[in-house]
Amino acid sequence: MARRCVLVLALAVLAAMASSPMALAYDPTPLQDFCVADTTSNVFVNGLVCKDPANTTAGDFAFSGLHAAGYTDNAFGSKVTLVDARAVPGLNALGVAMARLDVAPGGLNPPHTHPRATEVLTVVDGELYAGFLATDGKLFARVLSKGDVFVFPRGLVHFEFNCGARPAVAIVGLSSQNPGLIRVADSLFGASPAVADEVLAKAFRIDAATVQRIKARFMTKN
């Protein structure tokens, strides 16, 4: 009887943990009003060190610059202006970040993932063909116009392509103060040290010479 009670109690605890916001939280939960990042500190922690609240100002919670168009005259024709805890120290420990995405006509924000964040994209101007790939390989994609919103679940590969005739602009919300960024092609063909040619040739079903030609395109990242 006692053994059965212990089992029931253990299951109850597990159920409570599974439904607890603390268990589901990803970024650390704040234990105070705010923890403004001390970006000059050399201390290494999971996140950023807090500075003395007495030295905190309104400027620690503000950012100016999202009104300006990003520079898109590059190989991809796109630019992401990230506003994270390093750009706005007051975001530290709050579990959110945001960004502005500019994409020139025919430009692409190439396939990438955010390992620590779900992304919510809102188109402010222009048109974007946006989508993500589920773990079973299914593509979820559609053309978005001004005012449309699209969600990219955390960790899944996604992209945005400007299929319109004029520049596209979007504002992005991210569920981490440090969402991370892994560009699929850059990571595989532009890694340092380099991924072995034999590995990439086998994975993409191409020959080593083709792998080397592709790698050459990623030697200078832009």
Backbone as a ProteinNet text record, in pm:
[ID]
protein_1_A
[PRIMARY]
MARRCVLVLALAVLAAMASSPMALAYDPTPLQDFCVADTTSNVFVNGLVCKDPANTTAGDFAFSGLHAAGYTDNAFGSKVTLVDARAVPGLNALGVAMARLDVAPGGLNPPHTHPRATEVLTVVDGELYAGFLATDGKLFARVLSKGDVFVFPRGLVHFEFNCGARPAVAIVGLSSQNPGLIRVADSLFGASPAVADEVLAKAFRIDAATVQRIKARFMTKN
[TERTIARY]
83.5	0	87.4	193.1	282.9	354.9	394	463.4	374	245.4	150.3	132.2	128.3	112.5	232.3	352.7	473.9	469.1	423.5	414.7	315.6	200.6	99.3	153.6	224.8	281.6	385.5	469.4	572.2	509.1	403.4	333.4	270.9	218.6	157.7	262.1	380.9	488.6	532.2	548	587.3	483.8	356	249.1	251.9	277.4	283.6	401.1	514.5	631.6	607.1	538.4	512.1	420.8	328.8	234.4	280.9	394.2	444.1	508.4	479.4	547.5	698	743.6	886.6	949.7	879.5	933.6	933.7	838.5	826.8	908.7	954.7	1031.5	1162.2	1208.9	1335.7	1446.9	1435.4	1532.1	1509.7	1614	1598.8	1486.6	1409.8	1301.1	1357	1315.9	1368	1331.1	1423	1399.9	1391.1	1389.6	1380.6	1315	1292.7	1224.6	1295.8	1425.1	1505.3	1648.9	1721.3	1862.6	1934.3	1956.4	2018.9	2159.8	2190	2317.3	2434.9	2538.5	2665.4	2750.3	2744.6	2811	2963.2	3014.4	3160	3220.1	3135	3184.9	3249.7	3356.4	3424.3	3378.8	3285	3233.2	3145.5	3166	3091.2	2980.6	2855.3	2739.4	2640.6	2534.5	2429.5	2337.9	2374.8	2307.9	2411.7	2374.9	2468.7	2461.9	2575.2	2583	2500	2431.1	2354.2	2447.7	2416.1	2490.6	2415.2	2480.4	2422	2295.4	2179.1	2055.5	2066.3	2153.4	2170.6	2227.1	2293.1	2353.2	2266.9	2147.2	2056.8	1986.6	1971.5	1901.8	1796	1710.7	1607.7	1669.5	1789.2	1856.5	1889	1897.4	1924.8	1808.8	1692.1	1573	1528	1611.3	1571.7	1668.8	1617.5	1698.8	1647.1	1737.2	1699.6	1766.4	1690.2	1752.7	1664.3	1553.9	1469.4	1392.4	1396.4	1332.2	1416.2	1544.7	1637.1	1639.5	1634.7	1639.1	1775	1774.1	1898.3	1966.3	2097	2177.3	2158.9	2099.4	2069	2152.1	2253.1	2337.6	2447.3	2404.4	2497.5	2457.1	2526.8	2504.5	2362.5	2298.3	2163.3	2053.9	2089.4	1987.9	1899.4	1957	1877.2	1964.7	1899.3	1969.5	1878.6	1930.9	1858.4	1923.9	1845.5	1892.8	1837.4	1923.9	1881.3	1884.4	1777.7	1771.2	1761.2	1876.5	1881.5	1933.5	1974.7	2016.7	2146.4	2223.4	2345.5	2314.8	2208.2	2166.8	2084.8	2002	1920.8	1949	2041.7	2080.4	1962.7	1856.9	1740	1663.3	1691.5	1626.5	1683.5	1798.5	1862.7	1768.9	1757.3	1676.3	1526.6	1483.4	1340.5	1291.2	1382.4	1342.5	1282.7	1309.4	1257.8	1363.9	1347.4	1429.1	1344.1	1394.3	1321.6	1420.7	1370.5	1458.1	1378.3	1449.9	1392.7	1456.2	1372.9	1420.1	1392.8	1497.7	1485	1527.4	1445	1476.3	1449.6	1550.9	1537.3	1456.3	1398.1	1326.2	1416.4	1366.6	1446.6	1546.9	1551.1	1644.5	1592	1680.7	1647.1	1712.7	1636	1694.5	1708.8	1830.7	1848.1	1806.1	1780.4	1737.7	1827.9	1764.8	1838.6	1749.8	1808.5	1732.5	1772.4	1682.3	1712.1	1698.7	1809	1801.6	1734.6	1725.2	1669.8	1542.5	1480.1	1365.5	1263.4	1137.2	1029	1026.6	992.4	990.3	849.6	807.5	681.6	714.3	682	715.9	591.2	600.1	491.4	542.5	476.9	517.5	466.4	557.9	523.9	503.5	578.4	567	616.4	556.7	599.3	539.6	600.8	555.5	672	646	746.4	687.2	762.8	728.7	807.8	736.5	801.8	755.4	844.4	805.2	905.9	864.5	954	932.7	1032.8	1030	1011.7	910.3	890.1	994.2	1004.9	1106.3	1079.7	956.4	927.3	948.3	1000.9	1030	916.7	802.5	689.8	713.8	685.8	702.6	572.1	579.7	467.3	507.7	447.1	489.4	372.5	381.6	280.5	335.3	268.2	304	236.1	315.4	266	267.6	163.8	155.1	151.9	148.8	149.9	42.3	84.8	-6.5	-20.1	34.1	25.9	130.1	95.9	182.5	209.5	331.2	366.8	454.9	435.6	510.8	606.3	730.8	830.5	863.4	822.7	850	1000	1032.3	1171.5	1251.5	1367.9	1462.5	1440.3	1326.5	1299	1358.4	1405.9	1465	1357.2	1386.9	1289.4	1360.6	1282.8	1339.6	1236.1	1282.4	1194.6	1252	1169.8	1211.7	1120.3	1180.6	1100.2	1055.3	928.7	872.8	803.7	813.3	747.2	840.1	785.8	860.8	926.2	905.1	964.3	1019.2	1101.3	1160.5	1054.9	1086.5	997.2	1060.1	973.6	1018	930.4	991.9	917.1	976.7	892.4	935.5	917.3	1018.2	1022.8	1028.4	950.6	959.7	1020.8	1108.8	1179.1	1167.5	1145.3	1116.7	1241.7	1350.4	1472.6	1551.1	1622.2	1707.4	1830.2	1857.5	1971.6	1928.7	1851	1788.8	1887	2005.1	2100.7	2064.4	2163	2141.3	2233.5	2174.6	2251.9	2202.6	2282.4	2249.9	2292.1	2198.4	2222	2340.5	2337.3	2444	2577.5	2576.1	2700.3	2762.4	2678	2728.9	2796.3	2739.3	2792.3	2910.7	2897.5	3001.1	3100.7	3071.8	3163	3216.9	3206.4	3250.7	3402	3445.6	3588.2	3615.4	3693.8	3753	3645.1	3684	3590.2	3537.8	3410.7	3354	3420.2	3457.2	3527.4	3447.2	3516	3450.7	3372.5	3428.7	3364.3	3228.4	3220.3	3095	2988.1	3023.1	2926.7	2889.8	2987.8	2960.3	2858.9	2877.3	2785.4	2647.7	2644	2517	2433.6	2499.1	2425.9	2427.1	2488.3	2491.7	2555.3	2669	2746.4	2890.9	2977.4	3117.8	3199	3319.9	3405.5	3443	3459.6	3494.3	3383.2	3258.8	3144.8	3140.9	3170.3	3175.6	3278.3	3394.7	3499.7	3458.8	3388	3341.6	3239.7	3151.4	3052.8	3121.2	3216.1	3288.9	3357.7	3409.4	3479.1	3387.7	3257.8	3160.7	3133.9	3166	3137.4	3263	3376.1	3500.3	3492.1	3421.5	3399.4	3252.8	3223.9	3085.6	3035.9	2911.7	2853.7	2707.4
-120.1	0	125.7	123.3	237.9	260.2	147	157.4	220.4	184.3	239.8	389.7	431.9	574.5	654	595.5	663.4	681.1	576.1	582.3	690	693.5	794.8	934.8	951	1081	1123.4	1029.6	1060	1103.9	1033.7	1071.5	1209.5	1240.9	1372.1	1482.5	1456.4	1555.5	1578.9	1470.4	1483.1	1560.7	1533.8	1605.5	1753.5	1784.4	1924.4	1995.5	1928.1	1987.1	2010.8	1917.3	1929.9	2046.5	2076.3	2184.9	2316.9	2316.8	2437.6	2531.8	2662.7	2761	2757.5	2728.2	2721.1	2609.2	2495.9	2382.4	2409	2488.5	2514.5	2633.9	2717.1	2835	2793.1	2871.8	2839.2	2927.9	3060.8	3151.6	3154.4	3187.5	3191.6	3286.1	3245.4	3327.8	3437.9	3565.1	3674.7	3656.8	3693.3	3687.5	3827.7	3928.5	4067.4	4147.8	4277.1	4359.1	4356.3	4369.8	4366.6	4331.5	4290.6	4253.2	4310.1	4441.5	4508.3	4453.2	4414.3	4348.9	4444.7	4394.1	4465.3	4413.6	4481.6	4433.6	4446.7	4510.4	4524.8	4415.2	4334.2	4231.6	4116.3	4062.8	3945.8	3816	3824.6	3705.7	3627.4	3496.8	3412.5	3340.8	3370.5	3305.2	3268.1	3196.1	3160.7	3282.1	3367	3495.2	3603.7	3716.6	3826	3871.5	3914.4	3959.7	4086.9	4098.4	4219.2	4330	4452.4	4564.2	4618.9	4700.4	4757.8	4836.3	4801.4	4873.5	5023.7	5063.7	5206.4	5280.5	5207.1	5269.3	5252.1	5197.7	5174.3	5304.1	5324.5	5442	5399.6	5492.9	5464	5420.9	5469.8	5433.1	5285.6	5217.2	5073.8	4992.7	5055.7	4985.8	5036	5114.5	5178	5144.2	5151.7	5129.8	5219.4	5282.9	5365.7	5309.7	5294.1	5245.1	5160.4	5106.7	5020.1	5097.5	5229.9	5309.6	5310.7	5279.5	5285.9	5153.8	5163.5	5043.8	4976	4843.5	4768.4	4764.1	4744	4739.3	4603.7	4605.8	4479.5	4457	4541.5	4524.8	4423.7	4298.5	4190.8	4064.9	3956.8	3833.5	3781.3	3801	3748.4	3850.8	3978.3	4081	4098	4076	4088.1	4135.6	4189.6	4234.9	4220.9	4161.4	4149.3	4241.9	4331.2	4418	4362.9	4298.2	4228.4	4320.6	4315.1	4389.3	4285.6	4249.5	4149.4	4213.4	4131.9	4184.5	4263.4	4243.2	4322.9	4459.4	4464.5	4592.9	4673.1	4603.1	4665.4	4590.3	4637.8	4565.3	4531.2	4612.5	4587	4462.2	4403.3	4278.2	4156.8	4174.5	4062.8	3996.8	3865.7	3781.6	3793.2	3866.3	3879.5	3781.4	3712.9	3604.2	3645.6	3768	3812.6	3892.3	3899.9	3984.2	4017.2	4106.3	4139	4176.4	4194.2	4228.7	4295.1	4368.1	4419.7	4341.5	4297.8	4224.7	4307.5	4336.7	4403.8	4306.3	4293.8	4203.5	4276.4	4287.5	4351.6	4261.9	4317.2	4232.9	4119.4	3996.7	3881.3	3838.4	3908.8	3876.1	3765.8	3711.1	3596.2	3608.8	3583.2	3554.5	3402.4	3352.3	3210.1	3115.4	2989.1	2889.7	2888.7	2899.3	2907.9	2860.6	2848.6	2812.6	2904.5	2915.7	2980.8	2871.7	2816.1	2700.9	2729.5	2859	2890.4	2974.8	2988.5	3079.6	3042.4	3061.7	3065.9	3207.5	3219	3349.6	3381.5	3506.1	3556.4	3672.7	3658.6	3759.1	3833.8	3966.9	4051.3	4133.5	4121.9	4198.9	4341.3	4436.4	4578.4	4639.2	4591.2	4642.9	4537.7	4536.2	4443.3	4304.4	4209.1	4069.7	3977.1	3873.6	3772.5	3633.6	3546.3	3404.5	3342.7	3301.5	3254.5	3114.1	3036.1	2901.2	2834	2720.3	2640.2	2492.8	2413.5	2268.9	2198.3	2112.4	2030.4	1918.9	1849.7	1745.3	1625.5	1612.7	1504.1	1546.4	1667.5	1715.1	1790.1	1804.3	1874.3	2024.5	2089.3	2233.9	2305.5	2406.1	2494.9	2634.3	2681.8	2808.4	2879.2	3012.1	3089.9	3229.3	3298.5	3436.3	3529	3617.6	3710.4	3852.2	3928.4	4068	4156.6	4286.2	4383.2	4350	4342.2	4312.1	4165.2	4077	3932.7	3890.2	3783.6	3730	3582.8	3539.3	3398	3355.7	3232.2	3179.7	3070.5	3078.7	2974.9	2908	2782.2	2714.8	2705	2706.7	2707.2	2592	2625.8	2525.4	2473.6	2506.6	2453.4	2544.3	2481	2555.7	2638.5	2766.6	2853.8	2956.6	3029.9	3124.8	3231.2	3340.9	3445.3	3491.9	3491.4	3530.7	3642.7	3750	3861	3827	3790.9	3753.5	3872.2	3990.9	4109	4194.7	4307.6	4397.3	4512.4	4522	4630.4	4575.5	4654	4606	4563	4459.9	4410	4435.9	4467.3	4493.2	4413	4352.6	4278.5	4305.2	4297.9	4306.9	4169	4126.5	3990.3	3993.2	3905.9	3883.4	3746.9	3737	3612.7	3581.1	3454.3	3415	3382.9	3454.9	3441.1	3569.9	3604.5	3722.5	3694.8	3567.7	3526.6	3409	3437.4	3329.4	3238.8	3289.9	3211.1	3207.3	3184.1	3178	3074.7	2979.6	2881.2	2884.7	2939.7	2935.7	2799.5	2731.4	2592.5	2579.5	2652.8	2639.9	2689.5	2804.5	2858.7	2761.9	2701.5	2612.4	2489.7	2436.6	2314	2339.8	2443.2	2466.1	2574.8	2647.9	2753.6	2732.8	2610.1	2581.1	2596.6	2627.1	2637	2569.9	2460.7	2389	2334.2	2308.9	2266.9	2125.9	2106.3	1971.2	1895.1	1770.5	1690.9	1682.3	1694.5	1686.5	1557	1447.2	1317	1315.2	1382.6	1388	1461.6	1579.8	1659.7	1595	1532.6	1464.7	1352.5	1276.6	1166.6	1219.4	1325.2	1378.6	1439	1507.8	1576	1499.3	1382.1	1296.1	1368	1430.3	1498.1	1452.6	1492.4	1451.1	1554.4	1515.5	1600.9	1729.8	1722.5	1842.7	1947.1	1900.7	1993	2053.2	1972	2021.8	2133.5	2115.3	2216	2345.1	2332.9	2453.4	2529.8	2454.9	2520.9	2584.9	2515	2569.7	2700.6	2708.6	2830	2951.1	2927.5	3037.2	3090.1	3007.9	3045.9	3084	3093.8	3130.5	3271.5	3362.2	3497.8	3510.6	3516.2	3524.3	3667.5	3683	3816.1	3811.3
0	0	0	85.1	94	-39	-102.4	-230.2	-335.2	-332.9	-428.1	-405.1	-279.5	-246.9	-296.8	-280.6	-327.3	-478.8	-550.5	-696.2	-739.9	-673.8	-707	-681.4	-568.2	-534.6	-637.7	-680.4	-780.6	-912.2	-954.2	-1077.8	-1065.5	-948.4	-925.9	-935.7	-878.7	-884.6	-1028.3	-1105.3	-1245.2	-1324.5	-1298	-1368	-1333.6	-1207.3	-1164.7	-1230.5	-1240.5	-1304.6	-1452.1	-1517.1	-1660.4	-1691.1	-1597.7	-1621.2	-1562.4	-1494.2	-1429.1	-1528.1	-1520.4	-1605.2	-1586.3	-1464.6	-1438.8	-1519.5	-1531.4	-1605.3	-1754.2	-1800.4	-1943.2	-1987.9	-1894.9	-1931.6	-1996.8	-2094.3	-2159.4	-2108.2	-2128.2	-2067.9	-1916.8	-1839.5	-1693.5	-1650.2	-1550.4	-1500	-1410.2	-1432.5	-1349.3	-1203.1	-1115.2	-971.7	-911.8	-997.4	-954.6	-1066.8	-1044.4	-1144.3	-1278.3	-1274.9	-1396.5	-1362.1	-1464.5	-1450.1	-1571.6	-1570.1	-1684.1	-1705.2	-1828.1	-1857.4	-1840.5	-1778	-1771.9	-1887.4	-2000.4	-2121.6	-2115.1	-2010.7	-1996.9	-1910.2	-1847.3	-1755.8	-1831.1	-1771.3	-1827.8	-1762.4	-1670.5	-1603.1	-1699.8	-1708	-1800.8	-1725.2	-1759.2	-1698.1	-1807.5	-1769.6	-1864.4	-1882	-1975.7	-1993.4	-1980.8	-1921.2	-1900.7	-1755	-1702.8	-1564.1	-1546.1	-1432	-1400.4	-1354.4	-1392.9	-1336.4	-1215.6	-1140	-1018.6	-1054.6	-996	-1026.7	-1004	-914.1	-886.4	-1006.4	-1096.1	-1214.2	-1339.6	-1321.4	-1434.5	-1474.5	-1606	-1658	-1758.6	-1799.4	-1898.6	-2030.8	-2058.6	-2182.4	-2192.7	-2077.7	-2078	-2134.4	-2143.9	-2191.7	-2329.1	-2395.4	-2521.2	-2633.8	-2756	-2876	-2986.7	-3059.3	-3174.1	-3298.8	-3404.4	-3526.9	-3615.5	-3562.3	-3645.2	-3751.6	-3746.1	-3850.6	-3978.5	-3966.7	-4080.6	-4156.5	-4288	-4372.7	-4362	-4356.4	-4351.7	-4487.2	-4487	-4609.5	-4677.2	-4795.9	-4864.7	-4990.9	-5014.7	-5133.2	-5101.7	-5084.4	-5050.8	-5126.9	-5101	-5177.7	-5166.6	-5051.2	-5029.9	-5058	-5061.4	-5080.1	-4958.8	-4839.8	-4716.9	-4601.8	-4500	-4380.4	-4259.7	-4152.7	-4026.7	-3924.3	-3866.2	-3758.6	-3628	-3551.4	-3430.2	-3308.6	-3230.7	-3104.3	-2992.7	-2938.2	-2831.7	-2703.2	-2607.6	-2478.2	-2486.7	-2591.3	-2606.6	-2667.3	-2748.4	-2805.3	-2704.6	-2627.4	-2522.4	-2392.6	-2311	-2189.3	-2097.5	-2103.5	-2019	-2056	-2171.9	-2211	-2137.9	-2077.1	-2008.9	-1908.7	-1916.5	-1826.4	-1851	-1954.7	-1982.4	-2088.3	-2156.1	-2245.9	-2378.8	-2424.1	-2553.8	-2628.1	-2761	-2847	-2969	-3054.1	-3175.5	-3284	-3405.4	-3516	-3626.9	-3711.3	-3835.6	-3949.5	-4043	-4161.1	-4285.2	-4361.5	-4491.3	-4600.3	-4703.9	-4814.4	-4946.2	-5029.6	-5160.5	-5253.6	-5360.1	-5456.7	-5507.1	-5498.1	-5536.7	-5431.8	-5319.4	-5212.4	-5121.9	-5041.7	-4957.2	-4820.6	-4715.6	-4585.2	-4583.4	-4606.9	-4639.6	-4528.4	-4564.9	-4466.2	-4343.5	-4225.8	-4100.9	-3986.8	-3869.9	-3750.5	-3635.8	-3537.9	-3410.2	-3303.6	-3256.7	-3165.5	-3032	-2996	-2864.3	-2870.2	-2987.6	-2993.7	-3100.8	-3065.3	-3163.6	-3221.2	-3348.5	-3416.1	-3464.8	-3442.3	-3496.2	-3588	-3715.9	-3817.2	-3861.6	-3865.9	-3915.8	-4032.2	-4147.1	-4264.7	-4251.3	-4261.4	-4251.7	-4389.4	-4486.9	-4623.3	-4721.3	-4842	-4945.4	-4930.4	-4999.5	-4997.9	-4969.3	-4894.2	-4863.2	-4878.9	-4944.9	-4946.2	-4831.2	-4726	-4603.9	-4570.1	-4510.7	-4473.8	-4381.7	-4327	-4243.7	-4275.3	-4236.2	-4257.3	-4124.6	-4116.6	-3997.3	-3994.4	-3882.4	-3869.5	-3959.6	-4010.8	-4104.5	-4249.7	-4270.5	-4404.8	-4471.6	-4405.5	-4465.8	-4463.4	-4577.4	-4588.8	-4558.9	-4471.3	-4443.8	-4491.9	-4598.9	-4658.2	-4723.9	-4731.2	-4801	-4830	-4921.7	-4954	-4853.4	-4793.3	-4693	-4747.8	-4716.7	-4756.2	-4632.6	-4653	-4543.9	-4440.2	-4314.4	-4204.8	-4172.7	-4257.4	-4232.3	-4129.2	-4056	-3950.8	-3978.3	-3949.3	-3966.6	-3849.7	-3802.6	-3688.4	-3734.4	-3685.6	-3710.4	-3576.6	-3557.3	-3430.1	-3400.6	-3272.8	-3229	-3287.7	-3340.3	-3386.1	-3526.2	-3591.5	-3724.4	-3833	-3939.6	-4051	-4119.9	-4144.7	-4209.8	-4297.2	-4375.2	-4472.2	-4505.5	-4566.9	-4620.3	-4753.6	-4857.4	-4992.1	-5040.9	-5094.2	-5146.5	-5287.7	-5299.5	-5429.6	-5496.8	-5437.8	-5491.7	-5575.3	-5619.9	-5707.7	-5632.7	-5501.4	-5423.1	-5292	-5224.4	-5098.9	-4998	-4923.1	-4819	-4682.5	-4587.3	-4450.5	-4355.4	-4255.7	-4154	-4016.3	-3914.9	-3775.9	-3714	-3640.6	-3587.4	-3435.1	-3371.2	-3228.3	-3202.5	-3103	-3073	-2923.9	-2892.2	-2754	-2673.1	-2699.5	-2621.4	-2632.1	-2524.8	-2531	-2616.5	-2644.1	-2725.7	-2812.6	-2920.1	-2998.1	-3071	-3102.3	-3179	-3326	-3410.2	-3555.1	-3616.5	-3688.1	-3764.4	-3907.3	-3998.4	-4140.7	-4195.1	-4256.9	-4296.5	-4391.5	-4502.3	-4601.9	-4547.4	-4479.5	-4423.2	-4323.7	-4240.6	-4137.5	-4196.6	-4302.7	-4361.4	-4455	-4539.7	-4640.7	-4601.1	-4494.2	-4451.3	-4312.3	-4260.1	-4124	-4110.2	-3988.8	-3959.7	-3824.8	-3822.7	-3936	-4030.3	-4153.3	-4255.8	-4232.5	-4268.7	-4270.2	-4384	-4361.6	-4462.2	-4591.7	-4705.1	-4835.6	-4851.3	-4798.3	-4812.4	-4741.9	-4628.1	-4552.9	-4631.7	-4683.9	-4758.5	-4891.6	-4955.2	-5081.8	-5061.9	-4954.9	-4926	-4887.6	-4805.2	-4757.3	-4870.1	-4963.9	-5070.5	-5203.5	-5201.1	-5319.9	-5438.9	-5411.3	-5514.2	-5500.4	-5595.8	-5586.2	-5509.1	-5469.7	-5387	-5458.7	-5590.4	-5666.5	-5658	-5662.7	-5650	-5510.4	-5408.2	-5271.8	-5260	-5318.8	-5310.8	-5380.8	-5491.9	-5561.7	-5477.5	-5411.4	-5325.3	-5205.5	-5144.9	-5030.4	-5066.4	-5188.1	-5231.3	-5229.7	-5250.8	-5251.2	-5110.7	-5009.7	-4871.8	-4793.8	-4863.3	-4794.3	-4738.4	-4812.6	-4764.1	-4728.3	-4597.8	-4553.1	-4561	-4608.5	-4624.2	-4586.9
[MASK]
++++++++++++++++++++++++++++++++++++++++++++++++++++++++++++++++++++++++++++++++++++++++++++++++++++++++++++++++++++++++++++++++++++++++++++++++++++++++++++++++++++++++++++++++++++++++++++++++++++++++++++++++++++++++++++++

